[in-house]
Amino acid sequence: MNGTALQVAVLAASSACTMPAAAQQPAATPAPDNAPFDVGQLFATTCGFCHSDGGRAPGRGPQLMDSPRDDDFMRNRIKNGKEGAMPTFGAAFSDAQIDEIIKYIRSLKPREG
Ligand code: HEC
């Protein structure tokens, strides 16, 4: 049933291997605002554990596609998390990156074919 998510994870892992070692940043350092920021990849790894299929399906967390929540609610949830439910990501992402994440969520469409 969850073959798609697995495929995405495998694809993401294999494309990460093509990065030259020198270009890799230590994982704990937030990327600068102008660095390429791949939200799809983020959802395949960090967020996908709880928001399945790139946010299209519920997991431990709610489905994000077609969310009735407004942008402020999402920004607050991503920054501050929710105790016992969702981790805090305020230190991991800049405001610009959180904007990217919200834009990604708003553009989610059901997969076709
Ligand atoms: C450990 C599980 C977990 C992880 C990892 C996680 N979330 Fe969540 N997320 C949740 C849960 C549970 C909720 C609902 C919290 C509540 O009850 O309001 C939530 C809510 C949200 C919401 C608000 C939508 C709504 O309808 O409540 C957004 C936006 C969101 N998450 C984005 C993200 C993003 C982006 C990431 C990755 C950077 C992420 N989440 C990672 C569990 C998780």
mmCIF file of C-alpha atoms and ligand atoms in Angstrom:
data_model
loop_
_atom_site.group_PDB
_atom_site.id
_atom_site.type_symbol
_atom_site.label_atom_id
_atom_site.label_comp_id
_atom_site.label_asym_id
_atom_site.label_seq_id
_atom_site.Cartn_x
_atom_site.Cartn_y
_atom_site.Cartn_z
ATOM 1 C CA MET A 1 0.000 0.000 0.000
ATOM 2 C CA ASN A 2 2.780 2.387 0.902
ATOM 3 C CA GLY A 3 4.991 1.578 -2.073
ATOM 4 C CA THR A 4 4.919 5.140 -3.352
ATOM 5 C CA ALA A 5 6.359 6.625 -0.204
ATOM 6 C CA LEU A 6 9.086 4.009 -0.222
ATOM 7 C CA GLN A 7 9.905 4.738 -3.856
ATOM 8 C CA VAL A 8 10.150 8.433 -3.130
ATOM 9 C CA ALA A 9 12.462 7.776 -0.197
ATOM 10 C CA VAL A 10 14.690 5.541 -2.318
ATOM 11 C CA LEU A 11 14.813 8.104 -5.133
ATOM 12 C CA ALA A 12 15.664 10.867 -2.690
ATOM 13 C CA ALA A 13 18.407 8.768 -1.140
ATOM 14 C CA SER A 14 19.963 7.900 -4.488
ATOM 15 C CA SER A 15 19.943 11.478 -5.764
ATOM 16 C CA ALA A 16 21.590 12.629 -2.529
ATOM 17 C CA CYS A 17 24.511 10.320 -3.356
ATOM 18 C CA THR A 18 25.334 12.275 -6.501
ATOM 19 C CA MET A 19 26.229 15.348 -4.440
ATOM 20 C CA PRO A 20 29.971 15.994 -4.251
ATOM 21 C CA ALA A 21 31.107 15.553 -0.658
ATOM 22 C CA ALA A 22 32.472 19.109 -0.520
ATOM 23 C CA ALA A 23 28.993 20.525 -1.175
ATOM 24 C CA GLN A 24 27.465 18.745 1.786
ATOM 25 C CA GLN A 25 26.744 20.787 4.892
ATOM 26 C CA PRO A 26 26.778 19.469 8.423
ATOM 27 C CA ALA A 27 23.216 18.325 9.123
ATOM 28 C CA ALA A 28 22.726 20.613 12.124
ATOM 29 C CA THR A 29 23.455 23.848 10.240
ATOM 30 C CA PRO A 30 20.354 25.492 8.803
ATOM 31 C CA ALA A 31 20.822 26.183 5.106
ATOM 32 C CA PRO A 32 21.249 29.864 4.203
ATOM 33 C CA ASP A 33 18.201 31.548 2.678
ATOM 34 C CA ASN A 34 19.613 31.494 -0.813
ATOM 35 C CA ALA A 35 20.519 27.802 -0.807
ATOM 36 C CA PRO A 36 18.331 25.534 -2.901
ATOM 37 C CA PHE A 37 15.656 24.209 -0.611
ATOM 38 C CA ASP A 38 13.884 21.067 -1.758
ATOM 39 C CA VAL A 39 10.600 20.771 0.112
ATOM 40 C CA GLY A 40 9.723 17.564 -1.712
ATOM 41 C CA GLN A 41 12.885 15.996 -0.354
ATOM 42 C CA LEU A 42 12.099 17.343 3.102
ATOM 43 C CA PHE A 43 8.740 15.622 3.022
ATOM 44 C CA ALA A 44 10.335 12.414 1.774
ATOM 45 C CA THR A 45 12.484 12.398 4.913
ATOM 46 C CA THR A 46 11.782 14.691 7.873
ATOM 47 C CA CYS A 47 8.065 15.379 7.562
ATOM 48 C CA GLY A 48 7.004 12.250 5.697
ATOM 49 C CA PHE A 49 7.357 10.179 8.819
ATOM 50 C CA CYS A 50 4.092 11.759 9.991
ATOM 51 C CA HIS A 51 2.632 13.444 6.887
ATOM 52 C CA SER A 52 2.517 10.628 4.334
ATOM 53 C CA ASP A 53 2.915 10.696 0.569
ATOM 54 C CA GLY A 54 4.474 14.158 0.485
ATOM 55 C CA GLY A 55 1.674 15.560 2.649
ATOM 56 C CA ARG A 56 -1.097 14.135 0.461
ATOM 57 C CA ALA A 57 -2.200 11.555 2.994
ATOM 58 C CA PRO A 58 -2.590 11.426 6.753
ATOM 59 C CA GLY A 59 -0.059 9.501 8.831
ATOM 60 C CA ARG A 60 0.674 10.150 12.485
ATOM 61 C CA GLY A 61 -0.174 13.729 11.569
ATOM 62 C CA PRO A 62 -3.074 15.085 9.505
ATOM 63 C CA GLN A 63 -3.215 15.261 5.720
ATOM 64 C CA LEU A 64 -1.801 18.613 4.623
ATOM 65 C CA MET A 65 -3.152 18.683 1.066
ATOM 66 C CA ASP A 66 -6.406 20.721 0.955
ATOM 67 C CA SER A 67 -5.856 21.771 4.555
ATOM 68 C CA PRO A 68 -8.531 24.114 5.900
ATOM 69 C CA ARG A 69 -5.865 25.791 8.092
ATOM 70 C CA ASP A 70 -4.648 29.261 7.152
ATOM 71 C CA ASP A 71 -1.011 30.177 6.492
ATOM 72 C CA ASP A 72 -0.501 31.684 9.946
ATOM 73 C CA PHE A 73 -1.689 28.538 11.630
ATOM 74 C CA MET A 74 0.667 26.415 9.498
ATOM 75 C CA ARG A 75 3.623 28.733 10.095
ATOM 76 C CA ASN A 76 2.997 28.611 13.821
ATOM 77 C CA ARG A 77 2.661 24.829 13.826
ATOM 78 C CA ILE A 78 5.864 24.319 11.823
ATOM 79 C CA LYS A 79 7.805 26.780 13.996
ATOM 80 C CA ASN A 80 6.505 25.742 17.373
ATOM 81 C CA GLY A 81 5.230 22.223 16.850
ATOM 82 C CA LYS A 82 2.725 20.822 19.274
ATOM 83 C CA GLU A 83 3.672 19.136 22.466
ATOM 84 C CA GLY A 84 3.341 15.374 22.235
ATOM 85 C CA ALA A 85 2.246 15.573 18.578
ATOM 86 C CA MET A 86 4.657 17.395 16.295
ATOM 87 C CA PRO A 87 8.288 18.434 16.832
ATOM 88 C CA THR A 88 9.409 22.078 16.777
ATOM 89 C CA PHE A 89 11.126 23.188 13.565
ATOM 90 C CA GLY A 90 11.613 26.896 14.323
ATOM 91 C CA ALA A 91 15.361 26.472 14.734
ATOM 92 C CA ALA A 92 15.710 24.320 11.625
ATOM 93 C CA PHE A 93 14.160 26.626 9.024
ATOM 94 C CA SER A 94 14.299 30.320 8.206
ATOM 95 C CA ASP A 95 11.061 32.247 7.673
ATOM 96 C CA ALA A 96 11.706 32.156 3.925
ATOM 97 C CA GLN A 97 12.004 28.388 4.057
ATOM 98 C CA ILE A 98 8.793 28.073 6.028
ATOM 99 C CA ASP A 99 7.131 30.194 3.324
ATOM 100 C CA GLU A 100 8.443 27.686 0.775
ATOM 101 C CA ILE A 101 6.990 24.830 2.786
ATOM 102 C CA ILE A 102 3.579 26.510 2.955
ATOM 103 C CA LYS A 103 3.690 27.229 -0.773
ATOM 104 C CA TYR A 104 4.477 23.557 -1.369
ATOM 105 C CA ILE A 105 1.564 22.444 0.825
ATOM 106 C CA ARG A 106 -0.824 24.789 -1.016
ATOM 107 C CA SER A 107 0.286 23.419 -4.375
ATOM 108 C CA LEU A 108 -0.220 19.764 -3.454
ATOM 109 C CA LYS A 109 -2.481 17.837 -5.816
ATOM 110 C CA PRO A 110 -3.571 14.215 -5.734
ATOM 111 C CA ARG A 111 -1.174 11.978 -7.625
ATOM 112 C CA GLU A 112 -2.462 10.862 -10.984
ATOM 113 C CA GLY A 113 -1.580 7.765 -13.000
HETATM 114 C C1 HEC B 1 6.316 13.185 14.805
HETATM 115 C C2 HEC B 1 5.297 13.429 13.808
HETATM 116 C C3 HEC B 1 5.356 14.691 12.948
HETATM 117 C C4 HEC B 1 6.413 15.173 12.189
HETATM 118 C C5 HEC B 1 7.813 14.580 12.043
HETATM 119 C C6 HEC B 1 5.914 16.338 11.522
HETATM 120 N N1 HEC B 1 4.608 16.578 11.877
HETATM 121 FE FE1 HEC B 1 3.441 18.121 11.225
HETATM 122 N N2 HEC B 1 1.930 17.512 12.471
HETATM 123 C C7 HEC B 1 1.961 16.377 13.265
HETATM 124 C C8 HEC B 1 0.716 16.307 14.024
HETATM 125 C C9 HEC B 1 0.327 15.190 14.999
HETATM 126 C C10 HEC B 1 -0.033 17.449 13.673
HETATM 127 C C11 HEC B 1 -1.409 17.870 14.218
HETATM 128 C C12 HEC B 1 -1.179 18.616 15.510
HETATM 129 C C13 HEC B 1 -2.476 19.088 16.108
HETATM 130 O O1 HEC B 1 -3.113 18.277 16.762
HETATM 131 O O2 HEC B 1 -2.846 20.257 15.922
HETATM 132 C C14 HEC B 1 0.758 18.188 12.688
HETATM 133 C C15 HEC B 1 0.338 19.367 12.080
HETATM 134 C C16 HEC B 1 1.024 20.006 11.065
HETATM 135 C C17 HEC B 1 0.546 21.162 10.357
HETATM 136 C C18 HEC B 1 -0.777 21.891 10.585
HETATM 137 C C19 HEC B 1 -1.862 21.264 9.733
HETATM 138 C C20 HEC B 1 -3.080 20.856 10.485
HETATM 139 O O3 HEC B 1 -4.088 20.545 9.816
HETATM 140 O O4 HEC B 1 -3.059 20.780 11.734
HETATM 141 C C21 HEC B 1 1.503 21.482 9.433
HETATM 142 C C22 HEC B 1 1.449 22.619 8.408
HETATM 143 C C23 HEC B 1 2.575 20.530 9.573
HETATM 144 N N3 HEC B 1 2.242 19.649 10.575
HETATM 145 C C24 HEC B 1 3.739 20.535 8.816
HETATM 146 C C25 HEC B 1 4.835 19.711 9.054
HETATM 147 C C26 HEC B 1 6.096 19.846 8.361
HETATM 148 C C27 HEC B 1 6.397 20.865 7.280
HETATM 149 C C28 HEC B 1 6.924 18.901 8.875
HETATM 150 C C29 HEC B 1 8.387 18.633 8.523
HETATM 151 C C30 HEC B 1 9.281 19.763 8.612
HETATM 152 C C31 HEC B 1 6.168 18.160 9.889
HETATM 153 N N4 HEC B 1 4.904 18.690 9.960
HETATM 154 C C32 HEC B 1 6.651 17.103 10.624
HETATM 155 C C33 HEC B 1 2.984 15.455 13.344
HETATM 156 C C34 HEC B 1 4.236 15.595 12.751
#
